[in-house]
PDB file of C-alpha atoms in Angstrom:
ATOM      1  CA  UNK A   1     -11.916-115.117-163.498  1.00  0.00           C
ATOM      2  CA  UNK A   2     -15.313-115.621-162.030  1.00  0.00           C
ATOM      3  CA  UNK A   3     -13.931-114.749-158.600  1.00  0.00           C
ATOM      4  CA  UNK A   4     -12.708-111.402-159.880  1.00  0.00           C
ATOM      5  CA  UNK A   5     -16.252-110.442-160.875  1.00  0.00           C
ATOM      6  CA  UNK A   6     -17.705-110.832-157.366  1.00  0.00           C
ATOM      7  CA  UNK A   7     -19.276-107.677-155.849  1.00  0.00           C
ATOM      8  CA  UNK A   8     -17.744-106.295-152.625  1.00  0.00           C
ATOM      9  CA  UNK A   9     -21.030-106.569-150.722  1.00  0.00           C
ATOM     10  CA  UNK A  10     -19.351-106.220-147.332  1.00  0.00           C
ATOM     11  CA  UNK A  11     -18.973-102.354-147.587  1.00  0.00           C
ATOM     12  CA  UNK A  12     -21.939-100.166-146.780  1.00  0.00           C
ATOM     13  CA  UNK A  13     -22.555 -97.132-148.968  1.00  0.00           C
ATOM     14  CA  UNK A  14     -25.227 -94.478-149.251  1.00  0.00           C
ATOM     15  CA  UNK A  15     -28.552 -96.086-149.948  1.00  0.00           C
ATOM     16  CA  UNK A  16     -30.583 -95.036-152.934  1.00  0.00           C
ATOM     17  CA  UNK A  17     -33.628 -92.949-151.916  1.00  0.00           C
ATOM     18  CA  UNK A  18     -32.233 -91.777-148.560  1.00  0.00           C
ATOM     19  CA  UNK A  19     -33.446 -88.216-149.257  1.00  0.00           C
ATOM     20  CA  UNK A  20     -30.013 -86.665-148.762  1.00  0.00           C
ATOM     21  CA  UNK A  21     -30.050 -87.164-145.017  1.00  0.00           C
ATOM     22  CA  UNK A  22     -26.266 -87.155-144.877  1.00  0.00           C
ATOM     23  CA  UNK A  23     -26.093 -83.886-146.753  1.00  0.00           C
ATOM     24  CA  UNK A  24     -28.596 -82.221-144.400  1.00  0.00           C
ATOM     25  CA  UNK A  25     -26.672 -83.478-141.426  1.00  0.00           C
ATOM     26  CA  UNK A  26     -23.574 -81.711-142.689  1.00  0.00           C
ATOM     27  CA  UNK A  27     -25.387 -78.393-143.258  1.00  0.00           C
ATOM     28  CA  UNK A  28     -24.827 -75.501-140.785  1.00  0.00           C
ATOM     29  CA  UNK A  29     -27.410 -74.645-138.099  1.00  0.00           C
ATOM     30  CA  UNK A  30     -27.038 -70.865-138.287  1.00  0.00           C
ATOM     31  CA  UNK A  31     -24.810 -68.519-136.283  1.00  0.00           C
ATOM     32  CA  UNK A  32     -23.886 -69.593-132.785  1.00  0.00           C
ATOM     33  CA  UNK A  33     -25.721 -67.420-130.210  1.00  0.00           C
ATOM     34  CA  UNK A  34     -23.574 -65.365-127.830  1.00  0.00           C
ATOM     35  CA  UNK A  35     -22.386 -67.032-124.657  1.00  0.00           C
ATOM     36  CA  UNK A  36     -24.787 -64.971-122.488  1.00  0.00           C
ATOM     37  CA  UNK A  37     -27.748 -66.493-124.351  1.00  0.00           C
ATOM     38  CA  UNK A  38     -26.640 -70.129-124.189  1.00  0.00           C
ATOM     39  CA  UNK A  39     -28.311 -71.883-121.303  1.00  0.00           C
ATOM     40  CA  UNK A  40     -25.782 -73.528-119.024  1.00  0.00           C
ATOM     41  CA  UNK A  41     -22.879 -71.414-120.217  1.00  0.00           C
ATOM     42  CA  UNK A  42     -20.828 -69.687-117.525  1.00  0.00           C
ATOM     43  CA  UNK A  43     -21.496 -66.198-118.958  1.00  0.00           C
ATOM     44  CA  UNK A  44     -25.238 -66.901-119.055  1.00  0.00           C
ATOM     45  CA  UNK A  45     -25.181 -67.816-115.368  1.00  0.00           C
ATOM     46  CA  UNK A  46     -23.154 -64.710-114.509  1.00  0.00           C
ATOM     47  CA  UNK A  47     -25.558 -62.389-116.379  1.00  0.00           C
ATOM     48  CA  UNK A  48     -28.558 -63.934-114.643  1.00  0.00           C
ATOM     49  CA  UNK A  49     -26.898 -63.704-111.231  1.00  0.00           C
ATOM     50  CA  UNK A  50     -26.081 -60.008-111.746  1.00  0.00           C
ATOM     51  CA  UNK A  51     -29.654 -59.207-112.701  1.00  0.00           C
ATOM     52  CA  UNK A  52     -31.008 -61.019-109.648  1.00  0.00           C
ATOM     53  CA  UNK A  53     -28.493 -59.337-107.366  1.00  0.00           C
ATOM     54  CA  UNK A  54     -29.529 -55.881-108.564  1.00  0.00           C
ATOM     55  CA  UNK A  55     -33.162 -56.648-107.851  1.00  0.00           C
ATOM     56  CA  UNK A  56     -32.527 -58.057-104.378  1.00  0.00           C
ATOM     57  CA  UNK A  57     -30.004 -55.471-103.201  1.00  0.00           C
ATOM     58  CA  UNK A  58     -31.414 -53.644-100.149  1.00  0.00           C
ATOM     59  CA  UNK A  59     -31.545 -49.853-100.394  1.00  0.00           C
ATOM     60  CA  UNK A  60     -29.384 -48.119 -97.769  1.00  0.00           C
ATOM     61  CA  UNK A  61     -31.157 -45.641 -95.518  1.00  0.00           C
ATOM     62  CA  UNK A  62     -29.887 -42.173 -94.838  1.00  0.00           C
ATOM     63  CA  UNK A  63     -31.095 -39.322 -92.637  1.00  0.00           C
ATOM     64  CA  UNK A  64     -34.253 -38.841 -94.660  1.00  0.00           C
ATOM     65  CA  UNK A  65     -34.612 -42.447 -95.793  1.00  0.00           C
ATOM     66  CA  UNK A  66     -34.643 -44.010 -99.259  1.00  0.00           C
ATOM     67  CA  UNK A  67     -37.195 -45.816-101.336  1.00  0.00           C
ATOM     68  CA  UNK A  68     -36.539 -49.124-103.041  1.00  0.00           C
ATOM     69  CA  UNK A  69     -35.560 -49.356-106.692  1.00  0.00           C
ATOM     70  CA  UNK A  70     -38.358 -48.995-109.219  1.00  0.00           C
ATOM     71  CA  UNK A  71     -38.724 -50.565-112.649  1.00  0.00           C
ATOM     72  CA  UNK A  72     -40.139 -48.738-115.659  1.00  0.00           C
ATOM     73  CA  UNK A  73     -41.484 -51.360-118.052  1.00  0.00           C
ATOM     74  CA  UNK A  74     -42.302 -51.244-121.774  1.00  0.00           C
ATOM     75  CA  UNK A  75     -40.797 -49.501-124.785  1.00  0.00           C
ATOM     76  CA  UNK A  76     -42.922 -46.348-124.751  1.00  0.00           C
ATOM     77  CA  UNK A  77     -42.643 -45.898-120.983  1.00  0.00           C
ATOM     78  CA  UNK A  78     -38.878 -46.383-120.991  1.00  0.00           C
ATOM     79  CA  UNK A  79     -38.342 -43.915-123.837  1.00  0.00           C
ATOM     80  CA  UNK A  80     -40.603 -41.296-122.174  1.00  0.00           C
ATOM     81  CA  UNK A  81     -38.784 -41.687-118.849  1.00  0.00           C
ATOM     82  CA  UNK A  82     -35.406 -41.216-120.511  1.00  0.00           C
ATOM     83  CA  UNK A  83     -36.669 -38.181-122.440  1.00  0.00           C
ATOM     84  CA  UNK A  84     -37.908 -36.538-119.225  1.00  0.00           C
ATOM     85  CA  UNK A  85     -34.612 -37.055-117.445  1.00  0.00           C
ATOM     86  CA  UNK A  86     -35.884 -39.583-114.911  1.00  0.00           C
ATOM     87  CA  UNK A  87     -32.763 -40.805-113.073  1.00  0.00           C
ATOM     88  CA  UNK A  88     -31.818 -44.346-114.016  1.00  0.00           C
ATOM     89  CA  UNK A  89     -29.047 -46.747-113.115  1.00  0.00           C
ATOM     90  CA  UNK A  90     -29.609 -49.688-115.483  1.00  0.00           C
ATOM     91  CA  UNK A  91     -31.274 -50.356-118.828  1.00  0.00           C
ATOM     92  CA  UNK A  92     -32.069 -54.020-119.380  1.00  0.00           C
ATOM     93  CA  UNK A  93     -32.387 -55.056-123.013  1.00  0.00           C
ATOM     94  CA  UNK A  94     -33.737 -58.448-124.020  1.00  0.00           C
ATOM     95  CA  UNK A  95     -31.359 -60.632-125.991  1.00  0.00           C
ATOM     96  CA  UNK A  96     -32.204 -60.897-129.714  1.00  0.00           C
ATOM     97  CA  UNK A  97     -34.746 -58.068-129.348  1.00  0.00           C
ATOM     98  CA  UNK A  98     -36.529 -56.736-132.420  1.00  0.00           C
ATOM     99  CA  UNK A  99     -34.563 -53.510-132.886  1.00  0.00           C
ATOM    100  CA  UNK A 100     -37.277 -50.971-133.741  1.00  0.00           C
ATOM    101  CA  UNK A 101     -37.185 -47.167-133.549  1.00  0.00           C
ATOM    102  CA  UNK A 102     -38.078 -47.025-129.851  1.00  0.00           C
ATOM    103  CA  UNK A 103     -35.356 -49.484-128.886  1.00  0.00           C
ATOM    104  CA  UNK A 104     -32.782 -47.511-130.836  1.00  0.00           C
ATOM    105  CA  UNK A 105     -33.887 -44.254-129.204  1.00  0.00           C
ATOM    106  CA  UNK A 106     -33.754 -45.786-125.720  1.00  0.00           C
ATOM    107  CA  UNK A 107     -30.215 -47.017-126.323  1.00  0.00           C
ATOM    108  CA  UNK A 108     -29.179 -43.641-127.737  1.00  0.00           C
ATOM    109  CA  UNK A 109     -30.677 -41.647-124.836  1.00  0.00           C
ATOM    110  CA  UNK A 110     -29.121 -43.956-122.260  1.00  0.00           C
ATOM    111  CA  UNK A 111     -25.734 -43.598-123.934  1.00  0.00           C
ATOM    112  CA  UNK A 112     -25.979 -39.806-124.119  1.00  0.00           C
ATOM    113  CA  UNK A 113     -27.019 -39.474-120.483  1.00  0.00           C
ATOM    114  CA  UNK A 114     -24.063 -41.402-119.129  1.00  0.00           C
ATOM    115  CA  UNK A 115     -24.091 -43.330-115.875  1.00  0.00           C
ATOM    116  CA  UNK A 116     -26.732 -45.759-117.144  1.00  0.00           C
ATOM    117  CA  UNK A 117     -25.387 -49.277-117.482  1.00  0.00           C
ATOM    118  CA  UNK A 118     -26.654 -51.493-120.287  1.00  0.00           C
ATOM    119  CA  UNK A 119     -27.257 -55.173-119.671  1.00  0.00           C
ATOM    120  CA  UNK A 120     -28.545 -57.864-121.993  1.00  0.00           C
ATOM    121  CA  UNK A 121     -30.794 -60.370-120.296  1.00  0.00           C
ATOM    122  CA  UNK A 122     -32.754 -63.388-121.537  1.00  0.00           C
ATOM    123  CA  UNK A 123     -36.515 -62.968-121.763  1.00  0.00           C
ATOM    124  CA  UNK A 124     -37.270 -65.373-118.863  1.00  0.00           C
ATOM    125  CA  UNK A 125     -35.149 -63.215-116.562  1.00  0.00           C
ATOM    126  CA  UNK A 126     -36.982 -60.026-117.597  1.00  0.00           C
ATOM    127  CA  UNK A 127     -40.300 -61.849-117.109  1.00  0.00           C
ATOM    128  CA  UNK A 128     -39.219 -62.745-113.576  1.00  0.00           C
ATOM    129  CA  UNK A 129     -38.016 -59.221-112.778  1.00  0.00           C
ATOM    130  CA  UNK A 130     -41.285 -57.630-113.925  1.00  0.00           C
ATOM    131  CA  UNK A 131     -43.603 -60.315-112.527  1.00  0.00           C
ATOM    132  CA  UNK A 132     -44.800 -61.198-115.992  1.00  0.00           C
ATOM    133  CA  UNK A 133     -45.642 -57.671-117.178  1.00  0.00           C
ATOM    134  CA  UNK A 134     -45.496 -56.898-120.893  1.00  0.00           C
ATOM    135  CA  UNK A 135     -41.989 -55.383-120.842  1.00  0.00           C
ATOM    136  CA  UNK A 136     -41.514 -55.634-124.632  1.00  0.00           C
ATOM    137  CA  UNK A 137     -37.841 -56.321-124.073  1.00  0.00           C
ATOM    138  CA  UNK A 138     -36.991 -53.014-122.311  1.00  0.00           C
ATOM    139  CA  UNK A 139     -36.789 -52.464-118.544  1.00  0.00           C
ATOM    140  CA  UNK A 140     -35.375 -49.324-116.909  1.00  0.00           C
ATOM    141  CA  UNK A 141     -34.221 -49.426-113.305  1.00  0.00           C
ATOM    142  CA  UNK A 142     -34.772 -46.194-111.360  1.00  0.00           C
ATOM    143  CA  UNK A 143     -32.467 -45.935-108.319  1.00  0.00           C
ATOM    144  CA  UNK A 144     -33.812 -45.325-104.801  1.00  0.00           C
ATOM    145  CA  UNK A 145     -34.818 -41.704-104.212  1.00  0.00           C
ATOM    146  CA  UNK A 146     -32.808 -39.998-101.475  1.00  0.00           C
ATOM    147  CA  UNK A 147     -35.291 -38.165 -99.296  1.00  0.00           C
ATOM    148  CA  UNK A 148     -34.256 -35.167 -97.237  1.00  0.00           C
ATOM    149  CA  UNK A 149     -35.192 -34.673 -93.583  1.00  0.00           C
ATOM    150  CA  UNK A 150     -37.969 -32.101 -92.927  1.00  0.00           C
ATOM    151  CA  UNK A 151     -35.616 -30.004 -90.793  1.00  0.00           C
ATOM    152  CA  UNK A 152     -33.155 -29.770 -93.680  1.00  0.00           C
ATOM    153  CA  UNK A 153     -35.630 -27.797 -95.805  1.00  0.00           C
ATOM    154  CA  UNK A 154     -36.054 -25.015 -93.242  1.00  0.00           C
ATOM    155  CA  UNK A 155     -32.356 -24.962 -92.368  1.00  0.00           C
ATOM    156  CA  UNK A 156     -31.375 -24.588 -96.019  1.00  0.00           C
ATOM    157  CA  UNK A 157     -33.711 -21.587 -96.387  1.00  0.00           C
ATOM    158  CA  UNK A 158     -32.347 -19.880 -93.280  1.00  0.00           C
ATOM    159  CA  UNK A 159     -28.763 -20.563 -94.377  1.00  0.00           C
ATOM    160  CA  UNK A 160     -29.522 -18.663 -97.611  1.00  0.00           C
ATOM    161  CA  UNK A 161     -31.049 -15.745 -95.697  1.00  0.00           C
ATOM    162  CA  UNK A 162     -34.603 -16.517 -96.791  1.00  0.00           C
ATOM    163  CA  UNK A 163     -37.857 -17.219 -94.965  1.00  0.00           C
ATOM    164  CA  UNK A 164     -38.833 -20.874 -95.443  1.00  0.00           C
ATOM    165  CA  UNK A 165     -41.621 -21.601 -97.924  1.00  0.00           C
ATOM    166  CA  UNK A 166     -42.497 -25.295 -97.653  1.00  0.00           C
ATOM    167  CA  UNK A 167     -45.426 -27.390 -98.843  1.00  0.00           C
ATOM    168  CA  UNK A 168     -46.608 -30.382 -96.807  1.00  0.00           C
ATOM    169  CA  UNK A 169     -48.897 -32.970 -98.423  1.00  0.00           C
ATOM    170  CA  UNK A 170     -51.385 -34.811 -96.219  1.00  0.00           C
ATOM    171  CA  UNK A 171     -52.907 -37.967 -97.708  1.00  0.00           C
ATOM    172  CA  UNK A 172     -52.022 -37.218-101.348  1.00  0.00           C
ATOM    173  CA  UNK A 173     -51.552 -40.616-102.992  1.00  0.00           C
ATOM    174  CA  UNK A 174     -51.220 -39.770-106.693  1.00  0.00           C
ATOM    175  CA  UNK A 175     -47.543 -39.463-107.737  1.00  0.00           C
ATOM    176  CA  UNK A 176     -48.556 -37.096-110.548  1.00  0.00           C
ATOM    177  CA  UNK A 177     -49.994 -34.677-107.981  1.00  0.00           C
ATOM    178  CA  UNK A 178     -46.742 -34.865-106.042  1.00  0.00           C
ATOM    179  CA  UNK A 179     -44.779 -34.151-109.211  1.00  0.00           C
ATOM    180  CA  UNK A 180     -47.013 -31.171-110.013  1.00  0.00           C
ATOM    181  CA  UNK A 181     -46.515 -29.749-106.501  1.00  0.00           C
ATOM    182  CA  UNK A 182     -42.746 -30.145-106.776  1.00  0.00           C
ATOM    183  CA  UNK A 183     -42.855 -28.268-110.069  1.00  0.00           C
ATOM    184  CA  UNK A 184     -44.897 -25.419-108.550  1.00  0.00           C
ATOM    185  CA  UNK A 185     -42.625 -25.169-105.500  1.00  0.00           C
ATOM    186  CA  UNK A 186     -39.642 -24.856-107.804  1.00  0.00           C
ATOM    187  CA  UNK A 187     -41.391 -22.278-110.014  1.00  0.00           C
ATOM    188  CA  UNK A 188     -42.369 -19.969-107.127  1.00  0.00           C
ATOM    189  CA  UNK A 189     -39.143 -20.120-105.149  1.00  0.00           C
ATOM    190  CA  UNK A 190     -40.183 -22.613-102.478  1.00  0.00           C
ATOM    191  CA  UNK A 191     -37.719 -24.654-100.480  1.00  0.00           C
ATOM    192  CA  UNK A 192     -39.146 -28.154-100.661  1.00  0.00           C
ATOM    193  CA  UNK A 193     -42.002 -30.582-100.175  1.00  0.00           C
ATOM    194  CA  UNK A 194     -42.745 -32.886 -97.240  1.00  0.00           C
ATOM    195  CA  UNK A 195     -44.698 -36.134 -97.601  1.00  0.00           C
ATOM    196  CA  UNK A 196     -45.687 -38.713 -94.963  1.00  0.00           C
ATOM    197  CA  UNK A 197     -43.768 -41.951 -94.858  1.00  0.00           C
ATOM    198  CA  UNK A 198     -46.930 -44.081 -95.118  1.00  0.00           C
ATOM    199  CA  UNK A 199     -50.089 -44.002 -97.204  1.00  0.00           C
ATOM    200  CA  UNK A 200     -48.797 -41.247 -99.451  1.00  0.00           C
ATOM    201  CA  UNK A 201     -47.294 -40.777-102.886  1.00  0.00           C
ATOM    202  CA  UNK A 202     -43.535 -41.031-103.161  1.00  0.00           C
ATOM    203  CA  UNK A 203     -40.973 -39.899-105.696  1.00  0.00           C
ATOM    204  CA  UNK A 204     -41.621 -42.548-108.313  1.00  0.00           C
ATOM    205  CA  UNK A 205     -40.793 -42.336-112.005  1.00  0.00           C
ATOM    206  CA  UNK A 206     -44.299 -40.920-112.562  1.00  0.00           C
ATOM    207  CA  UNK A 207     -43.668 -38.091-110.089  1.00  0.00           C
ATOM    208  CA  UNK A 208     -40.312 -37.350-111.717  1.00  0.00           C
ATOM    209  CA  UNK A 209     -41.924 -37.130-115.149  1.00  0.00           C
ATOM    210  CA  UNK A 210     -44.706 -34.786-113.976  1.00  0.00           C
ATOM    211  CA  UNK A 211     -42.206 -32.511-112.249  1.00  0.00           C
ATOM    212  CA  UNK A 212     -40.604 -31.881-115.682  1.00  0.00           C
ATOM    213  CA  UNK A 213     -37.104 -31.868-114.227  1.00  0.00           C
ATOM    214  CA  UNK A 214     -37.934 -29.754-111.145  1.00  0.00           C
ATOM    215  CA  UNK A 215     -37.372 -32.770-108.880  1.00  0.00           C
ATOM    216  CA  UNK A 216     -33.650 -32.469-109.597  1.00  0.00           C
ATOM    217  CA  UNK A 217     -33.659 -28.957-108.052  1.00  0.00           C
ATOM    218  CA  UNK A 218     -36.313 -29.158-105.328  1.00  0.00           C
ATOM    219  CA  UNK A 219     -35.834 -31.532-102.384  1.00  0.00           C
ATOM    220  CA  UNK A 220     -38.580 -33.803-101.108  1.00  0.00           C
ATOM    221  CA  UNK A 221     -38.496 -34.815 -97.438  1.00  0.00           C
ATOM    222  CA  UNK A 222     -40.300 -37.666 -95.757  1.00  0.00           C
ATOM    223  CA  UNK A 223     -41.852 -37.428 -92.298  1.00  0.00           C
ATOM    224  CA  UNK A 224     -42.455 -40.382 -90.003  1.00  0.00           C
ATOM    225  CA  UNK A 225     -45.160 -38.455 -88.109  1.00  0.00           C
ATOM    226  CA  UNK A 226     -46.717 -35.502 -89.914  1.00  0.00           C
ATOM    227  CA  UNK A 227     -48.220 -33.889 -86.799  1.00  0.00           C
ATOM    228  CA  UNK A 228     -44.911 -33.903 -84.926  1.00  0.00           C
ATOM    229  CA  UNK A 229     -43.162 -32.506 -87.983  1.00  0.00           C
ATOM    230  CA  UNK A 230     -45.594 -29.574 -88.103  1.00  0.00           C
ATOM    231  CA  UNK A 231     -45.120 -28.970 -84.372  1.00  0.00           C
ATOM    232  CA  UNK A 232     -41.343 -28.917 -84.891  1.00  0.00           C
ATOM    233  CA  UNK A 233     -41.771 -26.290 -87.610  1.00  0.00           C
ATOM    234  CA  UNK A 234     -43.934 -24.205 -85.257  1.00  0.00           C
ATOM    235  CA  UNK A 235     -41.289 -24.352 -82.539  1.00  0.00           C
ATOM    236  CA  UNK A 236     -38.805 -23.038 -85.114  1.00  0.00           C
ATOM    237  CA  UNK A 237     -40.998 -19.964 -85.623  1.00  0.00           C
ATOM    238  CA  UNK A 238     -42.691 -21.065 -88.847  1.00  0.00           C
ATOM    239  CA  UNK A 239     -46.432 -20.473 -89.303  1.00  0.00           C
ATOM    240  CA  UNK A 240     -48.396 -23.538 -90.409  1.00  0.00           C
ATOM    241  CA  UNK A 241     -51.284 -22.790 -92.778  1.00  0.00           C
ATOM    242  CA  UNK A 242     -53.732 -25.508 -93.815  1.00  0.00           C
ATOM    243  CA  UNK A 243     -56.013 -25.397 -96.858  1.00  0.00           C
ATOM    244  CA  UNK A 244     -59.605 -26.327 -96.070  1.00  0.00           C
ATOM    245  CA  UNK A 245     -62.911 -25.739 -97.814  1.00  0.00           C
ATOM    246  CA  UNK A 246     -64.385 -24.503 -94.508  1.00  0.00           C
ATOM    247  CA  UNK A 247     -61.394 -22.370 -93.508  1.00  0.00           C
ATOM    248  CA  UNK A 248     -62.098 -19.345 -91.321  1.00  0.00           C
ATOM    249  CA  UNK A 249     -60.357 -16.914 -93.685  1.00  0.00           C
ATOM    250  CA  UNK A 250     -59.804 -16.465 -97.388  1.00  0.00           C
ATOM    251  CA  UNK A 251     -56.364 -16.916 -98.868  1.00  0.00           C
ATOM    252  CA  UNK A 252     -55.896 -13.228 -99.737  1.00  0.00           C
ATOM    253  CA  UNK A 253     -56.603 -12.131 -96.153  1.00  0.00           C
ATOM    254  CA  UNK A 254     -53.679 -14.004 -94.601  1.00  0.00           C
ATOM    255  CA  UNK A 255     -50.551 -11.845 -94.063  1.00  0.00           C
ATOM    256  CA  UNK A 256     -48.610 -14.851 -92.745  1.00  0.00           C
ATOM    257  CA  UNK A 257     -47.888 -15.923 -96.336  1.00  0.00           C
ATOM    258  CA  UNK A 258     -45.329 -13.129 -96.561  1.00  0.00           C
ATOM    259  CA  UNK A 259     -43.105 -14.676 -93.872  1.00  0.00           C
ATOM    260  CA  UNK A 260     -41.796 -18.118 -92.901  1.00  0.00           C
ATOM    261  CA  UNK A 261     -44.679 -20.443 -93.695  1.00  0.00           C
ATOM    262  CA  UNK A 262     -45.583 -24.078 -94.200  1.00  0.00           C
ATOM    263  CA  UNK A 263     -48.558 -24.704 -96.469  1.00  0.00           C
ATOM    264  CA  UNK A 264     -50.431 -27.950 -95.781  1.00  0.00           C
ATOM    265  CA  UNK A 265     -52.482 -29.408 -98.643  1.00  0.00           C
ATOM    266  CA  UNK A 266     -54.801 -32.380 -98.201  1.00  0.00           C
ATOM    267  CA  UNK A 267     -56.268 -34.815-100.703  1.00  0.00           C
ATOM    268  CA  UNK A 268     -58.995 -33.645-103.062  1.00  0.00           C
ATOM    269  CA  UNK A 269     -61.562 -36.022-101.624  1.00  0.00           C
ATOM    270  CA  UNK A 270     -60.908 -36.088 -97.855  1.00  0.00           C
ATOM    271  CA  UNK A 271     -59.018 -32.856 -97.332  1.00  0.00           C
ATOM    272  CA  UNK A 272     -56.854 -32.532 -94.220  1.00  0.00           C
ATOM    273  CA  UNK A 273     -56.872 -35.285 -91.610  1.00  0.00           C
ATOM    274  CA  UNK A 274     -58.309 -34.300 -88.217  1.00  0.00           C
ATOM    275  CA  UNK A 275     -55.043 -34.177 -86.254  1.00  0.00           C
ATOM    276  CA  UNK A 276     -53.218 -32.282 -88.965  1.00  0.00           C
ATOM    277  CA  UNK A 277     -56.056 -29.758 -89.251  1.00  0.00           C
ATOM    278  CA  UNK A 278     -56.061 -29.205 -85.485  1.00  0.00           C
ATOM    279  CA  UNK A 279     -52.303 -28.642 -85.505  1.00  0.00           C
ATOM    280  CA  UNK A 280     -52.384 -25.858 -88.135  1.00  0.00           C
ATOM    281  CA  UNK A 281     -52.143 -22.250 -86.924  1.00  0.00           C
ATOM    282  CA  UNK A 282     -54.606 -21.100 -89.597  1.00  0.00           C
ATOM    283  CA  UNK A 283     -57.121 -22.802 -91.862  1.00  0.00           C
ATOM    284  CA  UNK A 284     -57.781 -20.864 -95.056  1.00  0.00           C
ATOM    285  CA  UNK A 285     -59.923 -21.412 -98.101  1.00  0.00           C
ATOM    286  CA  UNK A 286     -59.343 -20.585-101.748  1.00  0.00           C
ATOM    287  CA  UNK A 287     -62.256 -18.500-103.086  1.00  0.00           C
ATOM    288  CA  UNK A 288     -63.879 -20.257-106.037  1.00  0.00           C
ATOM    289  CA  UNK A 289     -66.728 -18.135-107.440  1.00  0.00           C
ATOM    290  CA  UNK A 290     -67.308 -20.656-110.203  1.00  0.00           C
ATOM    291  CA  UNK A 291     -68.859 -23.088-107.740  1.00  0.00           C
ATOM    292  CA  UNK A 292     -66.248 -25.873-107.940  1.00  0.00           C
ATOM    293  CA  UNK A 293     -66.153 -27.731-104.633  1.00  0.00           C
ATOM    294  CA  UNK A 294     -62.472 -28.645-104.573  1.00  0.00           C
ATOM    295  CA  UNK A 295     -59.192 -28.553-106.474  1.00  0.00           C
ATOM    296  CA  UNK A 296     -56.577 -31.258-106.768  1.00  0.00           C
ATOM    297  CA  UNK A 297     -53.446 -30.871-104.693  1.00  0.00           C
ATOM    298  CA  UNK A 298     -51.253 -29.713-107.572  1.00  0.00           C
ATOM    299  CA  UNK A 299     -53.578 -26.860-108.591  1.00  0.00           C
ATOM    300  CA  UNK A 300     -54.336 -25.770-104.992  1.00  0.00           C
ATOM    301  CA  UNK A 301     -50.662 -25.671-104.055  1.00  0.00           C
ATOM    302  CA  UNK A 302     -49.832 -23.666-107.168  1.00  0.00           C
ATOM    303  CA  UNK A 303     -52.429 -20.984-106.301  1.00  0.00           C
ATOM    304  CA  UNK A 304     -51.182 -20.579-102.719  1.00  0.00           C
ATOM    305  CA  UNK A 305     -47.531 -20.562-103.779  1.00  0.00           C
ATOM    306  CA  UNK A 306     -48.242 -17.826-106.296  1.00  0.00           C
ATOM    307  CA  UNK A 307     -49.885 -15.698-103.588  1.00  0.00           C
ATOM    308  CA  UNK A 308     -46.969 -16.307-101.240  1.00  0.00           C
ATOM    309  CA  UNK A 309     -44.430 -15.395-103.935  1.00  0.00           C
ATOM    310  CA  UNK A 310     -46.388 -12.224-104.769  1.00  0.00           C
ATOM    311  CA  UNK A 311     -46.361 -11.081-101.160  1.00  0.00           C
ATOM    312  CA  UNK A 312     -42.655 -11.802-100.770  1.00  0.00           C
ATOM    313  CA  UNK A 313     -41.796  -9.893-103.923  1.00  0.00           C
TER     314      UNK A 313
END
């Protein structure tokens, strides 16, 4: 009988005072993250590889040349770019992003536009793409701008039975000035804008936004050598007029604005470069009785374009 009362001490059971460790071990750890967010998963590697490939893909060059892709970074900037119709090819959205009003609007605008691909990417990948900028989980990829050739602008005008009206920018480095000029050219019936290939503003997202949609209607060409481009226009019978504070004539005294003309605008600080100024057929000044020494490129171009449009009308 005594043997029947022995305890079975060989089995191990839950110890008193263990704090419920076994129960906690059996509890769930929350929802499983999607495959794209799990480090080491095949889909995570594929998503990262696609993002890297898009950033490293070289931009093909056409007759007028193309810029490289540009990234618009940050929630406010992305939403503003989408509102203004800036062309975009990809909207990167950080995985597990805090879905606020701006994120929802960006997704809605991208969906309504069409042609903009959406891609979720882990935060480290967005950090790498933006070189550590504060992207706030939203990155918009703007495709390379397709520049025209300077000759195309004049040829398009002649094909439509019109005298060319073209603006050339010399040393203008602010994209917002370029966007403003594009908008004025579109408003006054011009046929395009020419910018130098180097040391000059290009058609960035900022220029697109300032143009208020006019960049979709008005071509921008890029010239390898600005002086040779102006000489080519002159050989085609187009008068080249440069704006200069010390011009020999006032704007209103120049009848050439009523015919085929190229208007050359320099930077606000330095004006026209020496070679470009020497190449122009005429140097004219805008009368400013208020005593202001100079105007920025966008305002100056708008004044001359208005005068040219008035004469043509």
